[in-house]
PDB file of C-alpha atoms in Angstrom:
ATOM      1  CA  MET A   1     -45.740  68.511 -99.579  1.00 69.00           C
ATOM      2  CA  ALA A   2     -43.437  71.514 -99.147  1.00 75.00           C
ATOM      3  CA  THR A   3     -41.667  72.004 -95.830  1.00 83.00           C
ATOM      4  CA  ASP A   4     -41.958  75.180 -93.760  1.00 82.00           C
ATOM      5  CA  LYS A   5     -38.416  76.081 -94.794  1.00 89.00           C
ATOM      6  CA  GLU A   6     -39.249  75.701 -98.482  1.00 89.00           C
ATOM      7  CA  ILE A   7     -42.401  77.776 -98.100  1.00 86.00           C
ATOM      8  CA  THR A   8     -40.502  80.545 -96.317  1.00 90.00           C
ATOM      9  CA  ALA A   9     -37.807  80.568 -98.995  1.00 93.00           C
ATOM     10  CA  ARG A  10     -40.402  80.779-101.758  1.00 92.00           C
ATOM     11  CA  TYR A  11     -42.201  83.609 -99.964  1.00 91.00           C
ATOM     12  CA  GLU A  12     -38.984  85.595 -99.660  1.00 95.00           C
ATOM     13  CA  GLU A  13     -38.261  85.009-103.344  1.00 95.00           C
ATOM     14  CA  LEU A  14     -41.664  86.350-104.376  1.00 96.00           C
ATOM     15  CA  ALA A  15     -41.898  89.234-101.884  1.00 96.00           C
ATOM     16  CA  PRO A  16     -40.192  91.822-104.152  1.00 96.00           C
ATOM     17  CA  HIS A  17     -43.015  91.321-106.667  1.00 96.00           C
ATOM     18  CA  PHE A  18     -45.830  92.050-104.208  1.00 96.00           C
ATOM     19  CA  PRO A  19     -46.028  95.820-104.942  1.00 97.00           C
ATOM     20  CA  ARG A  20     -46.518  95.046-108.650  1.00 97.00           C
ATOM     21  CA  TRP A  21     -49.128  92.420-107.838  1.00 97.00           C
ATOM     22  CA  GLU A  22     -50.957  95.014-105.765  1.00 97.00           C
ATOM     23  CA  LYS A  23     -51.125  97.303-108.797  1.00 98.00           C
ATOM     24  CA  ILE A  24     -52.449  94.436-110.907  1.00 98.00           C
ATOM     25  CA  LYS A  25     -55.062  93.819-108.227  1.00 97.00           C
ATOM     26  CA  ASP A  26     -56.080  97.486-108.353  1.00 97.00           C
ATOM     27  CA  LEU A  27     -56.447  97.361-112.136  1.00 98.00           C
ATOM     28  CA  ILE A  28     -58.633  94.261-111.921  1.00 98.00           C
ATOM     29  CA  ASP A  29     -60.756  95.883-109.211  1.00 97.00           C
ATOM     30  CA  GLN A  30     -61.256  98.988-111.325  1.00 97.00           C
ATOM     31  CA  LEU A  31     -62.225  97.013-114.411  1.00 97.00           C
ATOM     32  CA  ILE A  32     -64.780  95.032-112.412  1.00 97.00           C
ATOM     33  CA  ASP A  33     -66.339  98.272-111.184  1.00 95.00           C
ATOM     34  CA  LEU A  34     -66.322  99.913-114.613  1.00 96.00           C
ATOM     35  CA  MET A  35     -67.722  96.840-116.363  1.00 96.00           C
ATOM     36  CA  LEU A  36     -70.607  96.311-113.958  1.00 95.00           C
ATOM     37  CA  ASN A  37     -71.415  99.987-113.537  1.00 94.00           C
ATOM     38  CA  TYR A  38     -71.505 100.452-117.311  1.00 91.00           C
ATOM     39  CA  ARG A  39     -73.832  97.464-117.713  1.00 90.00           C
ATOM     40  CA  GLN A  40     -75.754  98.107-114.467  1.00 92.00           C
ATOM     41  CA  SER A  41     -75.783  94.363-113.891  1.00 89.00           C
ATOM     42  CA  GLY A  42     -73.625  91.634-112.403  1.00 88.00           C
ATOM     43  CA  HIS A  43     -72.124  90.474-109.095  1.00 86.00           C
ATOM     44  CA  PRO A  44     -69.396  92.837-107.819  1.00 85.00           C
ATOM     45  CA  GLY A  45     -68.984  91.596-104.233  1.00 85.00           C
ATOM     46  CA  GLY A  46     -67.935  88.016-104.810  1.00 86.00           C
ATOM     47  CA  SER A  47     -65.847  89.079-107.789  1.00 91.00           C
ATOM     48  CA  ARG A  48     -63.822  91.739-105.996  1.00 89.00           C
ATOM     49  CA  SER A  49     -63.301  89.767-102.787  1.00 91.00           C
ATOM     50  CA  LYS A  50     -61.439  87.033-104.692  1.00 94.00           C
ATOM     51  CA  VAL A  51     -58.988  89.283-106.546  1.00 96.00           C
ATOM     52  CA  HIS A  52     -56.042  88.927-104.159  1.00 95.00           C
ATOM     53  CA  ALA A  53     -56.345  85.138-104.137  1.00 95.00           C
ATOM     54  CA  LEU A  54     -56.613  84.963-107.923  1.00 97.00           C
ATOM     55  CA  VAL A  55     -53.602  87.207-108.556  1.00 98.00           C
ATOM     56  CA  VAL A  56     -51.455  85.145-106.188  1.00 96.00           C
ATOM     57  CA  THR A  57     -52.616  81.882-107.755  1.00 97.00           C
ATOM     58  CA  LEU A  58     -51.894  83.048-111.294  1.00 97.00           C
ATOM     59  CA  LEU A  59     -48.576  84.822-110.738  1.00 97.00           C
ATOM     60  CA  SER A  60     -46.844  82.950-107.909  1.00 95.00           C
ATOM     61  CA  GLY A  61     -46.071  79.857-109.958  1.00 94.00           C
ATOM     62  CA  VAL A  62     -48.278  77.589-107.858  1.00 94.00           C
ATOM     63  CA  MET A  63     -50.594  77.106-110.841  1.00 97.00           C
ATOM     64  CA  ARG A  64     -49.087  75.943-114.129  1.00 97.00           C
ATOM     65  CA  TRP A  65     -50.907  77.654-116.967  1.00 97.00           C
ATOM     66  CA  ASP A  66     -50.319  79.509-120.222  1.00 97.00           C
ATOM     67  CA  ILE A  67     -52.639  82.399-121.063  1.00 96.00           C
ATOM     68  CA  ARG A  68     -51.706  82.012-124.739  1.00 96.00           C
ATOM     69  CA  HIS A  69     -52.487  78.294-124.860  1.00 96.00           C
ATOM     70  CA  PRO A  70     -55.211  77.340-122.359  1.00 96.00           C
ATOM     71  CA  GLU A  71     -55.744  74.121-124.311  1.00 95.00           C
ATOM     72  CA  LYS A  72     -52.465  72.560-123.151  1.00 95.00           C
ATOM     73  CA  ARG A  73     -53.362  69.089-121.939  1.00 93.00           C
ATOM     74  CA  PHE A  74     -51.081  69.113-118.906  1.00 96.00           C
ATOM     75  CA  GLY A  75     -51.847  72.646-117.780  1.00 97.00           C
ATOM     76  CA  ASP A  76     -53.539  72.960-114.403  1.00 98.00           C
ATOM     77  CA  ARG A  77     -57.315  73.384-114.456  1.00 98.00           C
ATOM     78  CA  PHE A  78     -59.235  76.361-113.085  1.00 98.00           C
ATOM     79  CA  ILE A  79     -62.892  76.097-112.112  1.00 98.00           C
ATOM     80  CA  LEU A  80     -64.864  79.084-110.862  1.00 97.00           C
ATOM     81  CA  ILE A  81     -67.300  77.187-108.654  1.00 95.00           C
ATOM     82  CA  ALA A  82     -69.688  80.124-108.368  1.00 86.00           C
ATOM     83  CA  GLY A  83     -69.851  81.176-112.000  1.00 91.00           C
ATOM     84  CA  HIS A  84     -71.798  84.354-111.296  1.00 92.00           C
ATOM     85  CA  THR A  85     -68.550  85.927-110.047  1.00 93.00           C
ATOM     86  CA  ILE A  86     -67.227  85.740-113.612  1.00 96.00           C
ATOM     87  CA  PRO A  87     -66.425  89.498-113.765  1.00 96.00           C
ATOM     88  CA  LEU A  88     -63.352  88.547-111.709  1.00 97.00           C
ATOM     89  CA  ILE A  89     -62.029  86.370-114.538  1.00 97.00           C
ATOM     90  CA  TYR A  90     -63.002  88.746-117.326  1.00 98.00           C
ATOM     91  CA  ALA A  91     -61.193  91.644-115.663  1.00 98.00           C
ATOM     92  CA  ALA A  92     -58.107  89.576-114.839  1.00 98.00           C
ATOM     93  CA  LEU A  93     -57.794  88.245-118.384  1.00 98.00           C
ATOM     94  CA  ALA A  94     -58.282  91.746-119.775  1.00 98.00           C
ATOM     95  CA  VAL A  95     -55.441  93.125-117.644  1.00 98.00           C
ATOM     96  CA  LEU A  96     -53.021  90.307-118.447  1.00 98.00           C
ATOM     97  CA  ASN A  97     -53.842  90.180-122.156  1.00 98.00           C
ATOM     98  CA  GLU A  98     -53.415  93.938-122.420  1.00 97.00           C
ATOM     99  CA  ALA A  99     -49.958  93.583-120.887  1.00 97.00           C
ATOM    100  CA  LEU A 100     -49.085  91.039-123.581  1.00 97.00           C
ATOM    101  CA  ARG A 101     -50.511  93.264-126.306  1.00 96.00           C
ATOM    102  CA  VAL A 102     -48.493  96.275-125.149  1.00 97.00           C
ATOM    103  CA  LYS A 103     -45.341  94.180-124.797  1.00 96.00           C
ATOM    104  CA  HIS A 104     -45.744  92.883-128.339  1.00 95.00           C
ATOM    105  CA  GLN A 105     -46.195  96.416-129.643  1.00 95.00           C
ATOM    106  CA  GLN A 106     -43.038  97.487-127.827  1.00 96.00           C
ATOM    107  CA  THR A 107     -40.822  94.569-128.850  1.00 96.00           C
ATOM    108  CA  GLY A 108     -42.371  92.967-131.919  1.00 94.00           C
ATOM    109  CA  ASP A 109     -41.620  89.596-130.314  1.00 96.00           C
ATOM    110  CA  ASP A 110     -44.268  87.044-131.285  1.00 94.00           C
ATOM    111  CA  LYS A 111     -43.881  85.177-128.007  1.00 95.00           C
ATOM    112  CA  TYR A 112     -46.238  87.778-126.556  1.00 96.00           C
ATOM    113  CA  LEU A 113     -48.953  87.031-129.116  1.00 92.00           C
ATOM    114  CA  VAL A 114     -52.077  85.057-128.310  1.00 93.00           C
ATOM    115  CA  PRO A 115     -52.854  82.872-131.349  1.00 92.00           C
ATOM    116  CA  ASN A 116     -55.970  84.032-133.204  1.00 93.00           C
ATOM    117  CA  PRO A 117     -56.537  86.901-130.740  1.00 93.00           C
ATOM    118  CA  GLU A 118     -59.818  87.999-132.330  1.00 93.00           C
ATOM    119  CA  GLU A 119     -61.386  84.775-131.081  1.00 94.00           C
ATOM    120  CA  ARG A 120     -59.088  83.695-128.251  1.00 95.00           C
ATOM    121  CA  ALA A 121     -57.888  86.809-126.397  1.00 97.00           C
ATOM    122  CA  LEU A 122     -60.117  88.785-124.047  1.00 98.00           C
ATOM    123  CA  TYR A 123     -59.260  92.498-123.991  1.00 97.00           C
ATOM    124  CA  TRP A 124     -60.729  95.471-122.146  1.00 97.00           C
ATOM    125  CA  GLU A 125     -62.877  96.309-125.169  1.00 97.00           C
ATOM    126  CA  ASP A 126     -64.759  93.044-124.644  1.00 97.00           C
ATOM    127  CA  LEU A 127     -65.853  94.177-121.193  1.00 97.00           C
ATOM    128  CA  LEU A 128     -68.115  96.777-122.811  1.00 96.00           C
ATOM    129  CA  GLU A 129     -70.280  93.933-124.135  1.00 96.00           C
ATOM    130  CA  PHE A 130     -70.740  92.197-120.783  1.00 96.00           C
ATOM    131  CA  ARG A 131     -74.224  90.670-120.567  1.00 95.00           C
ATOM    132  CA  HIS A 132     -75.160  91.897-124.037  1.00 94.00           C
ATOM    133  CA  ASN A 133     -76.340  89.693-126.899  1.00 91.00           C
ATOM    134  CA  LYS A 134     -73.297  87.909-128.379  1.00 90.00           C
ATOM    135  CA  GLY A 135     -71.114  89.564-125.742  1.00 94.00           C
ATOM    136  CA  LEU A 136     -69.542  88.185-122.573  1.00 96.00           C
ATOM    137  CA  SER A 137     -71.866  85.896-120.649  1.00 95.00           C
ATOM    138  CA  GLY A 138     -73.129  86.704-117.169  1.00 94.00           C
ATOM    139  CA  HIS A 139     -71.906  83.305-115.941  1.00 95.00           C
ATOM    140  CA  ALA A 140     -68.732  81.294-116.472  1.00 95.00           C
ATOM    141  CA  GLU A 141     -68.513  79.578-119.851  1.00 96.00           C
ATOM    142  CA  MET A 142     -65.570  77.561-121.160  1.00 97.00           C
ATOM    143  CA  GLU A 143     -65.416  78.809-124.742  1.00 95.00           C
ATOM    144  CA  GLY A 144     -63.645  81.148-127.118  1.00 95.00           C
ATOM    145  CA  LYS A 145     -61.976  83.892-125.130  1.00 97.00           C
ATOM    146  CA  THR A 146     -62.491  82.167-121.782  1.00 97.00           C
ATOM    147  CA  LEU A 147     -60.944  78.741-122.335  1.00 97.00           C
ATOM    148  CA  PHE A 148     -58.957  79.499-119.188  1.00 98.00           C
ATOM    149  CA  LEU A 149     -62.076  78.213-117.442  1.00 98.00           C
ATOM    150  CA  LYS A 150     -62.461  74.460-117.418  1.00 98.00           C
ATOM    151  CA  PHE A 151     -66.188  74.114-116.736  1.00 97.00           C
ATOM    152  CA  ASN A 152     -69.401  76.063-117.274  1.00 96.00           C
ATOM    153  CA  THR A 153     -70.744  77.227-113.905  1.00 94.00           C
ATOM    154  CA  GLY A 154     -73.423  79.534-112.543  1.00 88.00           C
ATOM    155  CA  PRO A 155     -74.987  79.481-109.060  1.00 83.00           C
ATOM    156  CA  SER A 156     -73.154  78.917-105.797  1.00 81.00           C
ATOM    157  CA  GLY A 157     -71.812  75.401-105.423  1.00 85.00           C
ATOM    158  CA  HIS A 158     -72.448  74.577-109.079  1.00 88.00           C
ATOM    159  CA  GLY A 159     -68.813  73.805-109.854  1.00 94.00           C
ATOM    160  CA  SER A 160     -67.954  71.742-106.776  1.00 95.00           C
ATOM    161  CA  PRO A 161     -68.825  68.249-108.084  1.00 95.00           C
ATOM    162  CA  PRO A 162     -67.237  68.911-111.511  1.00 96.00           C
ATOM    163  CA  ALA A 163     -64.022  70.058-109.806  1.00 97.00           C
ATOM    164  CA  ALA A 164     -63.788  66.754-107.955  1.00 97.00           C
ATOM    165  CA  GLY A 165     -64.744  64.899-111.115  1.00 97.00           C
ATOM    166  CA  GLU A 166     -61.971  66.506-113.140  1.00 98.00           C
ATOM    167  CA  ALA A 167     -59.434  65.828-110.397  1.00 98.00           C
ATOM    168  CA  LEU A 168     -60.499  62.169-110.314  1.00 98.00           C
ATOM    169  CA  ALA A 169     -60.394  61.848-114.108  1.00 98.00           C
ATOM    170  CA  LEU A 170     -56.870  63.251-114.201  1.00 98.00           C
ATOM    171  CA  LYS A 171     -55.667  60.789-111.574  1.00 97.00           C
ATOM    172  CA  ARG A 172     -57.330  57.848-113.328  1.00 97.00           C
ATOM    173  CA  ALA A 173     -55.677  58.944-116.582  1.00 97.00           C
ATOM    174  CA  GLY A 174     -52.243  58.880-114.963  1.00 97.00           C
ATOM    175  CA  ALA A 175     -52.004  62.681-114.903  1.00 97.00           C
ATOM    176  CA  GLY A 176     -52.361  63.194-111.184  1.00 96.00           C
ATOM    177  CA  GLN A 177     -49.655  65.853-111.287  1.00 96.00           C
ATOM    178  CA  VAL A 178     -52.155  68.133-113.049  1.00 98.00           C
ATOM    179  CA  ARG A 179     -53.992  70.089-110.387  1.00 98.00           C
ATOM    180  CA  VAL A 180     -57.502  71.484-110.246  1.00 98.00           C
ATOM    181  CA  PHE A 181     -57.910  74.896-108.610  1.00 98.00           C
ATOM    182  CA  ALA A 182     -61.500  75.558-107.557  1.00 97.00           C
ATOM    183  CA  PHE A 183     -62.528  79.030-106.329  1.00 96.00           C
ATOM    184  CA  GLU A 184     -65.584  79.611-104.148  1.00 94.00           C
ATOM    185  CA  GLY A 185     -66.892  82.053-101.547  1.00 90.00           C
ATOM    186  CA  ASP A 186     -67.797  81.156 -97.977  1.00 87.00           C
ATOM    187  CA  ALA A 187     -71.541  81.598 -98.523  1.00 84.00           C
ATOM    188  CA  GLY A 188     -71.295  79.270-101.500  1.00 86.00           C
ATOM    189  CA  LEU A 189     -70.300  76.370 -99.250  1.00 88.00           C
ATOM    190  CA  THR A 190     -73.824  75.881 -97.911  1.00 83.00           C
ATOM    191  CA  PRO A 191     -75.266  73.842-100.854  1.00 86.00           C
ATOM    192  CA  GLY A 192     -75.384  70.089-100.390  1.00 89.00           C
ATOM    193  CA  GLY A 193     -73.124  69.587-103.384  1.00 91.00           C
ATOM    194  CA  ALA A 194     -70.280  71.282-101.511  1.00 92.00           C
ATOM    195  CA  HIS A 195     -70.568  68.804 -98.631  1.00 93.00           C
ATOM    196  CA  GLU A 196     -70.756  65.834-100.985  1.00 94.00           C
ATOM    197  CA  THR A 197     -67.685  67.088-102.836  1.00 96.00           C
ATOM    198  CA  LYS A 198     -65.625  67.466 -99.669  1.00 96.00           C
ATOM    199  CA  ASN A 199     -66.531  63.973 -98.540  1.00 96.00           C
ATOM    200  CA  SER A 200     -65.993  62.380-101.963  1.00 96.00           C
ATOM    201  CA  ALA A 201     -62.663  64.143-102.468  1.00 97.00           C
ATOM    202  CA  TRP A 202     -61.363  62.733 -99.189  1.00 96.00           C
ATOM    203  CA  GLY A 203     -62.662  59.249 -99.940  1.00 96.00           C
ATOM    204  CA  LEU A 204     -61.104  59.282-103.410  1.00 97.00           C
ATOM    205  CA  ALA A 205     -57.799  60.751-102.133  1.00 97.00           C
ATOM    206  CA  LEU A 206     -57.934  63.689-104.535  1.00 98.00           C
ATOM    207  CA  ASP A 207     -54.689  65.319-103.481  1.00 96.00           C
ATOM    208  CA  ASN A 208     -54.646  67.210-106.795  1.00 97.00           C
ATOM    209  CA  LEU A 209     -57.776  69.208-105.901  1.00 98.00           C
ATOM    210  CA  TYR A 210     -57.147  72.651-104.392  1.00 97.00           C
ATOM    211  CA  TYR A 211     -60.207  74.414-102.999  1.00 95.00           C
ATOM    212  CA  VAL A 212     -59.592  78.158-102.574  1.00 96.00           C
ATOM    213  CA  VAL A 213     -62.188  79.767-100.316  1.00 94.00           C
ATOM    214  CA  ASP A 214     -62.786  83.497-100.109  1.00 91.00           C
ATOM    215  CA  TRP A 215     -63.852  83.922 -96.483  1.00 89.00           C
ATOM    216  CA  ASN A 216     -65.149  87.410 -95.714  1.00 85.00           C
ATOM    217  CA  ASP A 217     -68.164  86.386 -93.595  1.00 84.00           C
ATOM    218  CA  PHE A 218     -70.657  87.872 -96.043  1.00 77.00           C
ATOM    219  CA  GLY A 219     -72.841  86.675 -98.865  1.00 73.00           C
ATOM    220  CA  ILE A 220     -75.661  88.352-100.735  1.00 75.00           C
ATOM    221  CA  ASP A 221     -77.686  88.867 -97.536  1.00 78.00           C
ATOM    222  CA  ASP A 222     -77.359  91.779 -95.127  1.00 82.00           C
ATOM    223  CA  HIS A 223     -76.393  89.649 -92.134  1.00 85.00           C
ATOM    224  CA  PRO A 224     -72.926  88.122 -91.608  1.00 85.00           C
ATOM    225  CA  LEU A 225     -72.677  84.468 -92.551  1.00 84.00           C
ATOM    226  CA  SER A 226     -71.387  83.625 -89.074  1.00 86.00           C
ATOM    227  CA  THR A 227     -74.758  84.549 -87.567  1.00 88.00           C
ATOM    228  CA  VAL A 228     -76.428  81.607 -89.298  1.00 86.00           C
ATOM    229  CA  VAL A 229     -73.570  79.162 -90.035  1.00 86.00           C
ATOM    230  CA  HIS A 230     -71.280  77.905 -87.284  1.00 89.00           C
ATOM    231  CA  GLY A 231     -67.513  77.749 -87.638  1.00 88.00           C
ATOM    232  CA  THR A 232     -64.855  78.767 -90.138  1.00 88.00           C
ATOM    233  CA  PRO A 233     -63.501  77.254 -93.367  1.00 88.00           C
ATOM    234  CA  THR A 234     -60.986  75.359 -91.241  1.00 90.00           C
ATOM    235  CA  ASP A 235     -63.856  73.707 -89.368  1.00 92.00           C
ATOM    236  CA  TRP A 236     -65.798  73.092 -92.564  1.00 92.00           C
ATOM    237  CA  PHE A 237     -62.942  71.319 -94.378  1.00 95.00           C
ATOM    238  CA  ALA A 238     -60.731  69.823 -91.667  1.00 95.00           C
ATOM    239  CA  SER A 239     -63.707  67.881 -90.328  1.00 94.00           C
ATOM    240  CA  TYR A 240     -63.776  66.070 -93.679  1.00 94.00           C
ATOM    241  CA  GLY A 241     -60.104  65.149 -93.437  1.00 95.00           C
ATOM    242  CA  TRP A 242     -58.735  67.953 -95.622  1.00 95.00           C
ATOM    243  CA  ARG A 243     -55.442  69.770 -95.051  1.00 93.00           C
ATOM    244  CA  VAL A 244     -56.345  73.408 -94.490  1.00 93.00           C
ATOM    245  CA  PHE A 245     -54.111  76.472 -94.785  1.00 89.00           C
ATOM    246  CA  SER A 246     -55.361  79.964 -94.038  1.00 86.00           C
ATOM    247  CA  ALA A 247     -54.077  83.451 -94.788  1.00 83.00           C
ATOM    248  CA  GLU A 248     -55.168  86.923 -93.781  1.00 73.00           C
TER     249      GLU A 248
END
């Protein structure tokens, strides 16, 4: 576990990149809006509220991954627990893949190429087919252009048990250094599967499972979550023995 000094040093090292990350966040936000408005379908709230957390996870170096080769066996795993917020991933992949495409056009360097891009790279053009027949699915699916995902998920809480299962399988296989990053919203923590996962993860000592919670005190309902559910994510996880870190 990193010390406070190491964390501070890493933060200072990354700080000069924050303005660029903010622009990437804006591009992802805009693509989410354009995609869903064009299709007149989808889940914008949970998708947009996770953008900051996703950008930091992907670009800070905390998650080891390769957008060109998501099949790498020792790459960290990403599970979108609530798969209906998949526009977040589609938009992020479109922005990052477009950057690679432009860079390849500028330099001619094949290191920027995604192998077999027609089948493996998600570009902004693909967003036009969101929730159309043979287009991008309305929920998270690990296939083709979205092999970045490591499980098929849909409703809230759906991906919690699989996230713990993958973390356990990696540890049992001797690959405990490979981490599983699981993204969920605060309202998605109410299903029973979320509670079972938190308890099982502690009991199985899954220190390679990272649960990233988007806490904005709102779900699909009009009322704030805090009016019907007591506490905060710190209360909800620390009570199960988890180490909890929060950020504004």
